[in-house]
């Protein structure tokens, strides 16, 4: 017996051409149970889109939140990345960083808003990422505050360059960020060195709060892995979508 239509969800794969990056960029779009084009929906934009869907199981988690916890249905847009150039796009010192920010804000957002009934205010857009994906999500909000004011950060890789940029900000009272980090992330090896992600996130939290940002922060037992982030995703999503 087939599922009732109100229980069904859809995942659409699309590709757009980016003038800023001079290449195609693949997207995965989750349409919630009961999706109806005449309605409008909050939207969650995810860095590392393929991983959010495959390892974070965000589509399954979204369905559970919508159907079991009566959360308002929302759309998810996963922006895929070529792992070979991920640091170059996501890190503030990367050679493709500025182009990626421009692609996201000036090409991906208009593409989604032209093709799907997503809401178009900063309060109805959530931008999410893990590790460097959390960092680039924050940078997108800093660069385009008219588009993004809500950031979901899973073990954000807030390298010194990011903290230096934050230190130059004077008023972040418009920013609302949900941060989680695993207590076992004290010596995590990345392609640019070994970092204490716990201290990195504590320092970033202090910088954000001292400039007026709203920060929801938690530390849990966990490693720098999707096994940890997947468990934390529902609480992070509920923070924004259950308000």
PDB file of C-alpha atoms in Angstrom:
ATOM      1  CA  UNK A   1       0.000   0.000   0.000  1.00  0.00           C
ATOM      2  CA  UNK A   2       1.406   3.376  -0.951  1.00  0.00           C
ATOM      3  CA  UNK A   3       2.040   6.149   1.561  1.00  0.00           C
ATOM      4  CA  UNK A   4      -0.711   8.718   1.994  1.00  0.00           C
ATOM      5  CA  UNK A   5       0.166  11.796  -0.010  1.00  0.00           C
ATOM      6  CA  UNK A   6       0.558  13.914   3.120  1.00  0.00           C
ATOM      7  CA  UNK A   7       3.368  11.653   4.344  1.00  0.00           C
ATOM      8  CA  UNK A   8       5.395  11.776   1.153  1.00  0.00           C
ATOM      9  CA  UNK A   9       8.472  13.878   0.742  1.00  0.00           C
ATOM     10  CA  UNK A  10      10.372  14.676  -2.438  1.00  0.00           C
ATOM     11  CA  UNK A  11      14.056  15.293  -3.087  1.00  0.00           C
ATOM     12  CA  UNK A  12      14.796  17.118  -6.326  1.00  0.00           C
ATOM     13  CA  UNK A  13      18.255  17.375  -7.866  1.00  0.00           C
ATOM     14  CA  UNK A  14      19.071  20.454  -9.901  1.00  0.00           C
ATOM     15  CA  UNK A  15      22.124  22.037 -11.482  1.00  0.00           C
ATOM     16  CA  UNK A  16      22.800  25.691 -12.067  1.00  0.00           C
ATOM     17  CA  UNK A  17      25.588  27.476 -13.882  1.00  0.00           C
ATOM     18  CA  UNK A  18      27.627  29.862 -11.752  1.00  0.00           C
ATOM     19  CA  UNK A  19      29.208  32.822 -13.493  1.00  0.00           C
ATOM     20  CA  UNK A  20      31.151  33.619 -10.332  1.00  0.00           C
ATOM     21  CA  UNK A  21      32.722  30.160 -10.113  1.00  0.00           C
ATOM     22  CA  UNK A  22      32.677  29.526 -13.863  1.00  0.00           C
ATOM     23  CA  UNK A  23      31.285  26.032 -13.369  1.00  0.00           C
ATOM     24  CA  UNK A  24      28.121  24.082 -12.621  1.00  0.00           C
ATOM     25  CA  UNK A  25      26.918  23.676  -9.055  1.00  0.00           C
ATOM     26  CA  UNK A  26      24.626  20.831  -8.005  1.00  0.00           C
ATOM     27  CA  UNK A  27      21.767  21.300  -5.560  1.00  0.00           C
ATOM     28  CA  UNK A  28      19.521  18.907  -3.647  1.00  0.00           C
ATOM     29  CA  UNK A  29      16.141  20.289  -2.681  1.00  0.00           C
ATOM     30  CA  UNK A  30      13.929  18.647  -0.067  1.00  0.00           C
ATOM     31  CA  UNK A  31      10.211  19.353  -0.452  1.00  0.00           C
ATOM     32  CA  UNK A  32       8.259  18.495   2.707  1.00  0.00           C
ATOM     33  CA  UNK A  33       5.230  16.234   3.122  1.00  0.00           C
ATOM     34  CA  UNK A  34       2.135  17.951   1.765  1.00  0.00           C
ATOM     35  CA  UNK A  35       4.228  20.313  -0.351  1.00  0.00           C
ATOM     36  CA  UNK A  36       2.028  22.768  -2.216  1.00  0.00           C
ATOM     37  CA  UNK A  37       3.323  25.437  -4.593  1.00  0.00           C
ATOM     38  CA  UNK A  38       0.612  27.892  -3.551  1.00  0.00           C
ATOM     39  CA  UNK A  39       1.982  27.976   0.000  1.00  0.00           C
ATOM     40  CA  UNK A  40       5.238  29.514   1.222  1.00  0.00           C
ATOM     41  CA  UNK A  41       7.897  27.814   3.319  1.00  0.00           C
ATOM     42  CA  UNK A  42      10.823  28.626   5.576  1.00  0.00           C
ATOM     43  CA  UNK A  43      14.064  27.368   4.036  1.00  0.00           C
ATOM     44  CA  UNK A  44      17.278  25.818   5.342  1.00  0.00           C
ATOM     45  CA  UNK A  45      20.346  26.206   3.108  1.00  0.00           C
ATOM     46  CA  UNK A  46      23.097  23.667   3.809  1.00  0.00           C
ATOM     47  CA  UNK A  47      26.768  23.703   2.895  1.00  0.00           C
ATOM     48  CA  UNK A  48      28.186  20.242   2.093  1.00  0.00           C
ATOM     49  CA  UNK A  49      24.753  19.427   0.719  1.00  0.00           C
ATOM     50  CA  UNK A  50      25.450  15.830  -0.226  1.00  0.00           C
ATOM     51  CA  UNK A  51      26.795  15.045   3.251  1.00  0.00           C
ATOM     52  CA  UNK A  52      23.874  16.739   5.017  1.00  0.00           C
ATOM     53  CA  UNK A  53      21.500  14.459   3.116  1.00  0.00           C
ATOM     54  CA  UNK A  54      23.535  11.231   3.145  1.00  0.00           C
ATOM     55  CA  UNK A  55      25.307  11.362   6.514  1.00  0.00           C
ATOM     56  CA  UNK A  56      23.249  13.946   8.386  1.00  0.00           C
ATOM     57  CA  UNK A  57      19.987  12.328   7.207  1.00  0.00           C
ATOM     58  CA  UNK A  58      18.482  15.798   7.282  1.00  0.00           C
ATOM     59  CA  UNK A  59      15.545  14.865   5.026  1.00  0.00           C
ATOM     60  CA  UNK A  60      14.510  12.040   7.356  1.00  0.00           C
ATOM     61  CA  UNK A  61      14.990  14.221  10.425  1.00  0.00           C
ATOM     62  CA  UNK A  62      12.957  17.015   8.832  1.00  0.00           C
ATOM     63  CA  UNK A  63      10.083  14.638   8.137  1.00  0.00           C
ATOM     64  CA  UNK A  64      10.107  13.471  11.738  1.00  0.00           C
ATOM     65  CA  UNK A  65      10.053  17.030  13.049  1.00  0.00           C
ATOM     66  CA  UNK A  66       7.216  18.005  10.733  1.00  0.00           C
ATOM     67  CA  UNK A  67       5.057  14.910  11.228  1.00  0.00           C
ATOM     68  CA  UNK A  68       5.805  14.015  14.863  1.00  0.00           C
ATOM     69  CA  UNK A  69       6.516  17.380  16.497  1.00  0.00           C
ATOM     70  CA  UNK A  70       4.121  19.504  14.454  1.00  0.00           C
ATOM     71  CA  UNK A  71       6.845  21.834  13.148  1.00  0.00           C
ATOM     72  CA  UNK A  72       5.819  24.049  10.259  1.00  0.00           C
ATOM     73  CA  UNK A  73       6.880  22.359   6.991  1.00  0.00           C
ATOM     74  CA  UNK A  74      10.097  23.735   5.532  1.00  0.00           C
ATOM     75  CA  UNK A  75      12.240  23.325   2.434  1.00  0.00           C
ATOM     76  CA  UNK A  76      15.913  22.285   2.532  1.00  0.00           C
ATOM     77  CA  UNK A  77      18.477  23.240  -0.105  1.00  0.00           C
ATOM     78  CA  UNK A  78      21.743  21.299  -0.026  1.00  0.00           C
ATOM     79  CA  UNK A  79      24.560  22.973  -1.961  1.00  0.00           C
ATOM     80  CA  UNK A  80      27.079  20.348  -3.026  1.00  0.00           C
ATOM     81  CA  UNK A  81      30.822  20.957  -2.996  1.00  0.00           C
ATOM     82  CA  UNK A  82      33.851  19.426  -4.665  1.00  0.00           C
ATOM     83  CA  UNK A  83      35.866  18.167  -1.683  1.00  0.00           C
ATOM     84  CA  UNK A  84      39.128  18.855  -3.539  1.00  0.00           C
ATOM     85  CA  UNK A  85      38.453  22.612  -3.465  1.00  0.00           C
ATOM     86  CA  UNK A  86      36.302  22.758  -0.322  1.00  0.00           C
ATOM     87  CA  UNK A  87      38.844  24.645   1.781  1.00  0.00           C
ATOM     88  CA  UNK A  88      39.477  27.070  -1.071  1.00  0.00           C
ATOM     89  CA  UNK A  89      35.746  27.894  -1.151  1.00  0.00           C
ATOM     90  CA  UNK A  90      34.846  27.735   2.540  1.00  0.00           C
ATOM     91  CA  UNK A  91      37.897  29.202   4.327  1.00  0.00           C
ATOM     92  CA  UNK A  92      38.325  32.997   4.449  1.00  0.00           C
ATOM     93  CA  UNK A  93      41.887  32.583   3.171  1.00  0.00           C
ATOM     94  CA  UNK A  94      40.767  30.352   0.270  1.00  0.00           C
ATOM     95  CA  UNK A  95      41.412  31.289  -3.352  1.00  0.00           C
ATOM     96  CA  UNK A  96      37.727  30.753  -4.275  1.00  0.00           C
ATOM     97  CA  UNK A  97      36.188  32.123  -1.078  1.00  0.00           C
ATOM     98  CA  UNK A  98      34.884  35.458  -2.366  1.00  0.00           C
ATOM     99  CA  UNK A  99      33.600  33.861  -5.561  1.00  0.00           C
ATOM    100  CA  UNK A 100      31.755  31.225  -3.543  1.00  0.00           C
ATOM    101  CA  UNK A 101      30.103  33.808  -1.310  1.00  0.00           C
ATOM    102  CA  UNK A 102      28.969  35.680  -4.420  1.00  0.00           C
ATOM    103  CA  UNK A 103      27.729  32.488  -6.061  1.00  0.00           C
ATOM    104  CA  UNK A 104      25.701  31.559  -2.990  1.00  0.00           C
ATOM    105  CA  UNK A 105      24.109  34.938  -2.374  1.00  0.00           C
ATOM    106  CA  UNK A 106      23.779  36.252  -5.928  1.00  0.00           C
ATOM    107  CA  UNK A 107      23.085  33.081  -7.922  1.00  0.00           C
ATOM    108  CA  UNK A 108      21.870  30.214  -5.714  1.00  0.00           C
ATOM    109  CA  UNK A 109      19.434  32.258  -3.615  1.00  0.00           C
ATOM    110  CA  UNK A 110      17.754  33.900  -6.664  1.00  0.00           C
ATOM    111  CA  UNK A 111      17.602  30.527  -8.436  1.00  0.00           C
ATOM    112  CA  UNK A 112      15.807  28.892  -5.512  1.00  0.00           C
ATOM    113  CA  UNK A 113      13.500  31.848  -4.969  1.00  0.00           C
ATOM    114  CA  UNK A 114      12.549  31.866  -8.644  1.00  0.00           C
ATOM    115  CA  UNK A 115      11.735  28.157  -8.725  1.00  0.00           C
ATOM    116  CA  UNK A 116      10.369  27.337  -5.263  1.00  0.00           C
ATOM    117  CA  UNK A 117       7.904  29.039  -2.876  1.00  0.00           C
ATOM    118  CA  UNK A 118      10.439  29.843  -0.174  1.00  0.00           C
ATOM    119  CA  UNK A 119      10.099  32.870   2.069  1.00  0.00           C
ATOM    120  CA  UNK A 120      12.402  35.754   1.365  1.00  0.00           C
ATOM    121  CA  UNK A 121      13.220  37.410   4.670  1.00  0.00           C
ATOM    122  CA  UNK A 122      16.381  36.818   6.741  1.00  0.00           C
ATOM    123  CA  UNK A 123      14.201  35.505   9.580  1.00  0.00           C
ATOM    124  CA  UNK A 124      12.833  32.751   7.320  1.00  0.00           C
ATOM    125  CA  UNK A 125      16.214  31.664   5.918  1.00  0.00           C
ATOM    126  CA  UNK A 126      18.539  29.454   7.973  1.00  0.00           C
ATOM    127  CA  UNK A 127      22.045  28.834   6.707  1.00  0.00           C
ATOM    128  CA  UNK A 128      23.704  25.687   8.055  1.00  0.00           C
ATOM    129  CA  UNK A 129      27.107  24.055   7.941  1.00  0.00           C
ATOM    130  CA  UNK A 130      29.506  21.679   9.642  1.00  0.00           C
ATOM    131  CA  UNK A 131      33.145  22.521  10.379  1.00  0.00           C
ATOM    132  CA  UNK A 132      34.311  24.918   7.625  1.00  0.00           C
ATOM    133  CA  UNK A 133      30.718  24.859   6.387  1.00  0.00           C
ATOM    134  CA  UNK A 134      29.722  26.486   9.671  1.00  0.00           C
ATOM    135  CA  UNK A 135      32.423  29.082   9.189  1.00  0.00           C
ATOM    136  CA  UNK A 136      31.434  29.990   5.633  1.00  0.00           C
ATOM    137  CA  UNK A 137      27.793  30.181   6.734  1.00  0.00           C
ATOM    138  CA  UNK A 138      28.745  32.796   9.312  1.00  0.00           C
ATOM    139  CA  UNK A 139      30.791  34.671   6.708  1.00  0.00           C
ATOM    140  CA  UNK A 140      27.797  34.686   4.368  1.00  0.00           C
ATOM    141  CA  UNK A 141      25.700  36.295   7.085  1.00  0.00           C
ATOM    142  CA  UNK A 142      28.417  38.863   7.796  1.00  0.00           C
ATOM    143  CA  UNK A 143      28.751  39.687   4.093  1.00  0.00           C
ATOM    144  CA  UNK A 144      25.018  39.636   3.285  1.00  0.00           C
ATOM    145  CA  UNK A 145      23.074  40.571   6.453  1.00  0.00           C
ATOM    146  CA  UNK A 146      20.102  41.580   4.324  1.00  0.00           C
ATOM    147  CA  UNK A 147      19.817  37.927   3.281  1.00  0.00           C
ATOM    148  CA  UNK A 148      20.945  35.931   6.308  1.00  0.00           C
ATOM    149  CA  UNK A 149      20.575  36.502  10.024  1.00  0.00           C
ATOM    150  CA  UNK A 150      20.270  32.908  11.273  1.00  0.00           C
ATOM    151  CA  UNK A 151      23.229  30.516  11.302  1.00  0.00           C
ATOM    152  CA  UNK A 152      23.253  26.848  12.334  1.00  0.00           C
ATOM    153  CA  UNK A 153      26.823  25.833  13.179  1.00  0.00           C
ATOM    154  CA  UNK A 154      27.948  22.242  13.795  1.00  0.00           C
ATOM    155  CA  UNK A 155      31.522  22.287  15.168  1.00  0.00           C
ATOM    156  CA  UNK A 156      32.358  25.428  13.226  1.00  0.00           C
ATOM    157  CA  UNK A 157      35.971  25.769  12.030  1.00  0.00           C
ATOM    158  CA  UNK A 158      36.482  29.344  13.163  1.00  0.00           C
ATOM    159  CA  UNK A 159      40.121  29.799  12.246  1.00  0.00           C
ATOM    160  CA  UNK A 160      42.081  32.890  13.420  1.00  0.00           C
ATOM    161  CA  UNK A 161      41.230  34.739  10.198  1.00  0.00           C
ATOM    162  CA  UNK A 162      37.520  34.408  10.950  1.00  0.00           C
ATOM    163  CA  UNK A 163      37.952  35.565  14.525  1.00  0.00           C
ATOM    164  CA  UNK A 164      39.982  38.556  13.315  1.00  0.00           C
ATOM    165  CA  UNK A 165      37.106  39.532  11.020  1.00  0.00           C
ATOM    166  CA  UNK A 166      34.605  39.125  13.871  1.00  0.00           C
ATOM    167  CA  UNK A 167      36.774  41.297  16.110  1.00  0.00           C
ATOM    168  CA  UNK A 168      36.359  44.162  13.642  1.00  0.00           C
ATOM    169  CA  UNK A 169      32.557  43.994  13.823  1.00  0.00           C
ATOM    170  CA  UNK A 170      30.882  46.495  16.128  1.00  0.00           C
ATOM    171  CA  UNK A 171      27.180  45.541  16.155  1.00  0.00           C
ATOM    172  CA  UNK A 172      25.965  41.987  15.568  1.00  0.00           C
ATOM    173  CA  UNK A 173      22.659  42.399  17.390  1.00  0.00           C
ATOM    174  CA  UNK A 174      20.874  41.298  14.203  1.00  0.00           C
ATOM    175  CA  UNK A 175      22.596  37.890  14.198  1.00  0.00           C
ATOM    176  CA  UNK A 176      21.148  34.716  15.749  1.00  0.00           C
ATOM    177  CA  UNK A 177      23.470  31.693  15.784  1.00  0.00           C
ATOM    178  CA  UNK A 178      23.057  28.177  17.167  1.00  0.00           C
ATOM    179  CA  UNK A 179      26.425  26.550  17.924  1.00  0.00           C
ATOM    180  CA  UNK A 180      27.293  23.024  19.038  1.00  0.00           C
ATOM    181  CA  UNK A 181      30.728  21.438  19.453  1.00  0.00           C
ATOM    182  CA  UNK A 182      31.914  18.039  20.678  1.00  0.00           C
ATOM    183  CA  UNK A 183      34.028  17.880  23.824  1.00  0.00           C
ATOM    184  CA  UNK A 184      36.319  15.324  22.182  1.00  0.00           C
ATOM    185  CA  UNK A 185      37.262  17.756  19.379  1.00  0.00           C
ATOM    186  CA  UNK A 186      40.297  19.164  21.171  1.00  0.00           C
ATOM    187  CA  UNK A 187      42.971  17.855  18.780  1.00  0.00           C
ATOM    188  CA  UNK A 188      41.354  17.542  15.371  1.00  0.00           C
ATOM    189  CA  UNK A 189      43.636  17.347  12.353  1.00  0.00           C
ATOM    190  CA  UNK A 190      42.554  19.327   9.278  1.00  0.00           C
ATOM    191  CA  UNK A 191      44.278  20.015   5.970  1.00  0.00           C
ATOM    192  CA  UNK A 192      45.654  23.254   7.440  1.00  0.00           C
ATOM    193  CA  UNK A 193      46.780  21.991  10.847  1.00  0.00           C
ATOM    194  CA  UNK A 194      45.658  20.545  14.186  1.00  0.00           C
ATOM    195  CA  UNK A 195      43.041  22.579  16.048  1.00  0.00           C
ATOM    196  CA  UNK A 196      41.231  22.614  19.380  1.00  0.00           C
ATOM    197  CA  UNK A 197      37.681  23.066  18.128  1.00  0.00           C
ATOM    198  CA  UNK A 198      36.278  23.399  21.643  1.00  0.00           C
ATOM    199  CA  UNK A 199      38.427  26.416  22.458  1.00  0.00           C
ATOM    200  CA  UNK A 200      37.923  27.776  18.951  1.00  0.00           C
ATOM    201  CA  UNK A 201      34.146  27.726  19.412  1.00  0.00           C
ATOM    202  CA  UNK A 202      34.337  29.138  22.943  1.00  0.00           C
ATOM    203  CA  UNK A 203      36.435  32.067  21.702  1.00  0.00           C
ATOM    204  CA  UNK A 204      34.073  32.665  18.796  1.00  0.00           C
ATOM    205  CA  UNK A 205      31.080  32.568  21.103  1.00  0.00           C
ATOM    206  CA  UNK A 206      32.675  35.237  23.294  1.00  0.00           C
ATOM    207  CA  UNK A 207      33.398  37.447  20.300  1.00  0.00           C
ATOM    208  CA  UNK A 208      29.838  37.099  19.019  1.00  0.00           C
ATOM    209  CA  UNK A 209      28.199  37.762  22.386  1.00  0.00           C
ATOM    210  CA  UNK A 210      30.411  40.779  23.090  1.00  0.00           C
ATOM    211  CA  UNK A 211      29.077  42.331  19.888  1.00  0.00           C
ATOM    212  CA  UNK A 212      25.451  41.735  20.713  1.00  0.00           C
ATOM    213  CA  UNK A 213      24.704  38.558  18.761  1.00  0.00           C
ATOM    214  CA  UNK A 214      22.134  36.109  20.090  1.00  0.00           C
ATOM    215  CA  UNK A 215      24.067  32.892  20.680  1.00  0.00           C
ATOM    216  CA  UNK A 216      22.614  29.516  21.617  1.00  0.00           C
ATOM    217  CA  UNK A 217      25.649  27.429  22.566  1.00  0.00           C
ATOM    218  CA  UNK A 218      26.126  23.873  23.753  1.00  0.00           C
ATOM    219  CA  UNK A 219      28.985  21.457  24.300  1.00  0.00           C
ATOM    220  CA  UNK A 220      28.265  17.729  24.210  1.00  0.00           C
ATOM    221  CA  UNK A 221      30.287  14.531  24.274  1.00  0.00           C
ATOM    222  CA  UNK A 222      31.170  13.915  20.653  1.00  0.00           C
ATOM    223  CA  UNK A 223      33.811  13.859  17.965  1.00  0.00           C
ATOM    224  CA  UNK A 224      34.260  15.845  14.740  1.00  0.00           C
ATOM    225  CA  UNK A 225      32.082  13.396  12.833  1.00  0.00           C
ATOM    226  CA  UNK A 226      28.654  13.168  11.231  1.00  0.00           C
ATOM    227  CA  UNK A 227      27.694  10.574  13.817  1.00  0.00           C
ATOM    228  CA  UNK A 228      27.770  13.391  16.370  1.00  0.00           C
ATOM    229  CA  UNK A 229      26.291  16.118  14.170  1.00  0.00           C
ATOM    230  CA  UNK A 230      23.381  13.958  13.011  1.00  0.00           C
ATOM    231  CA  UNK A 231      22.283  13.480  16.624  1.00  0.00           C
ATOM    232  CA  UNK A 232      22.496  17.222  17.274  1.00  0.00           C
ATOM    233  CA  UNK A 233      20.718  18.385  14.108  1.00  0.00           C
ATOM    234  CA  UNK A 234      17.143  18.053  15.439  1.00  0.00           C
ATOM    235  CA  UNK A 235      17.826  20.285  18.446  1.00  0.00           C
ATOM    236  CA  UNK A 236      19.558  22.855  16.253  1.00  0.00           C
ATOM    237  CA  UNK A 237      16.732  22.874  13.719  1.00  0.00           C
ATOM    238  CA  UNK A 238      14.108  23.118  16.449  1.00  0.00           C
ATOM    239  CA  UNK A 239      15.875  26.170  17.872  1.00  0.00           C
ATOM    240  CA  UNK A 240      15.022  28.102  14.713  1.00  0.00           C
ATOM    241  CA  UNK A 241      11.868  26.394  13.465  1.00  0.00           C
ATOM    242  CA  UNK A 242       9.982  26.002  16.743  1.00  0.00           C
ATOM    243  CA  UNK A 243       9.831  29.725  17.533  1.00  0.00           C
TER     244      UNK A 243
END
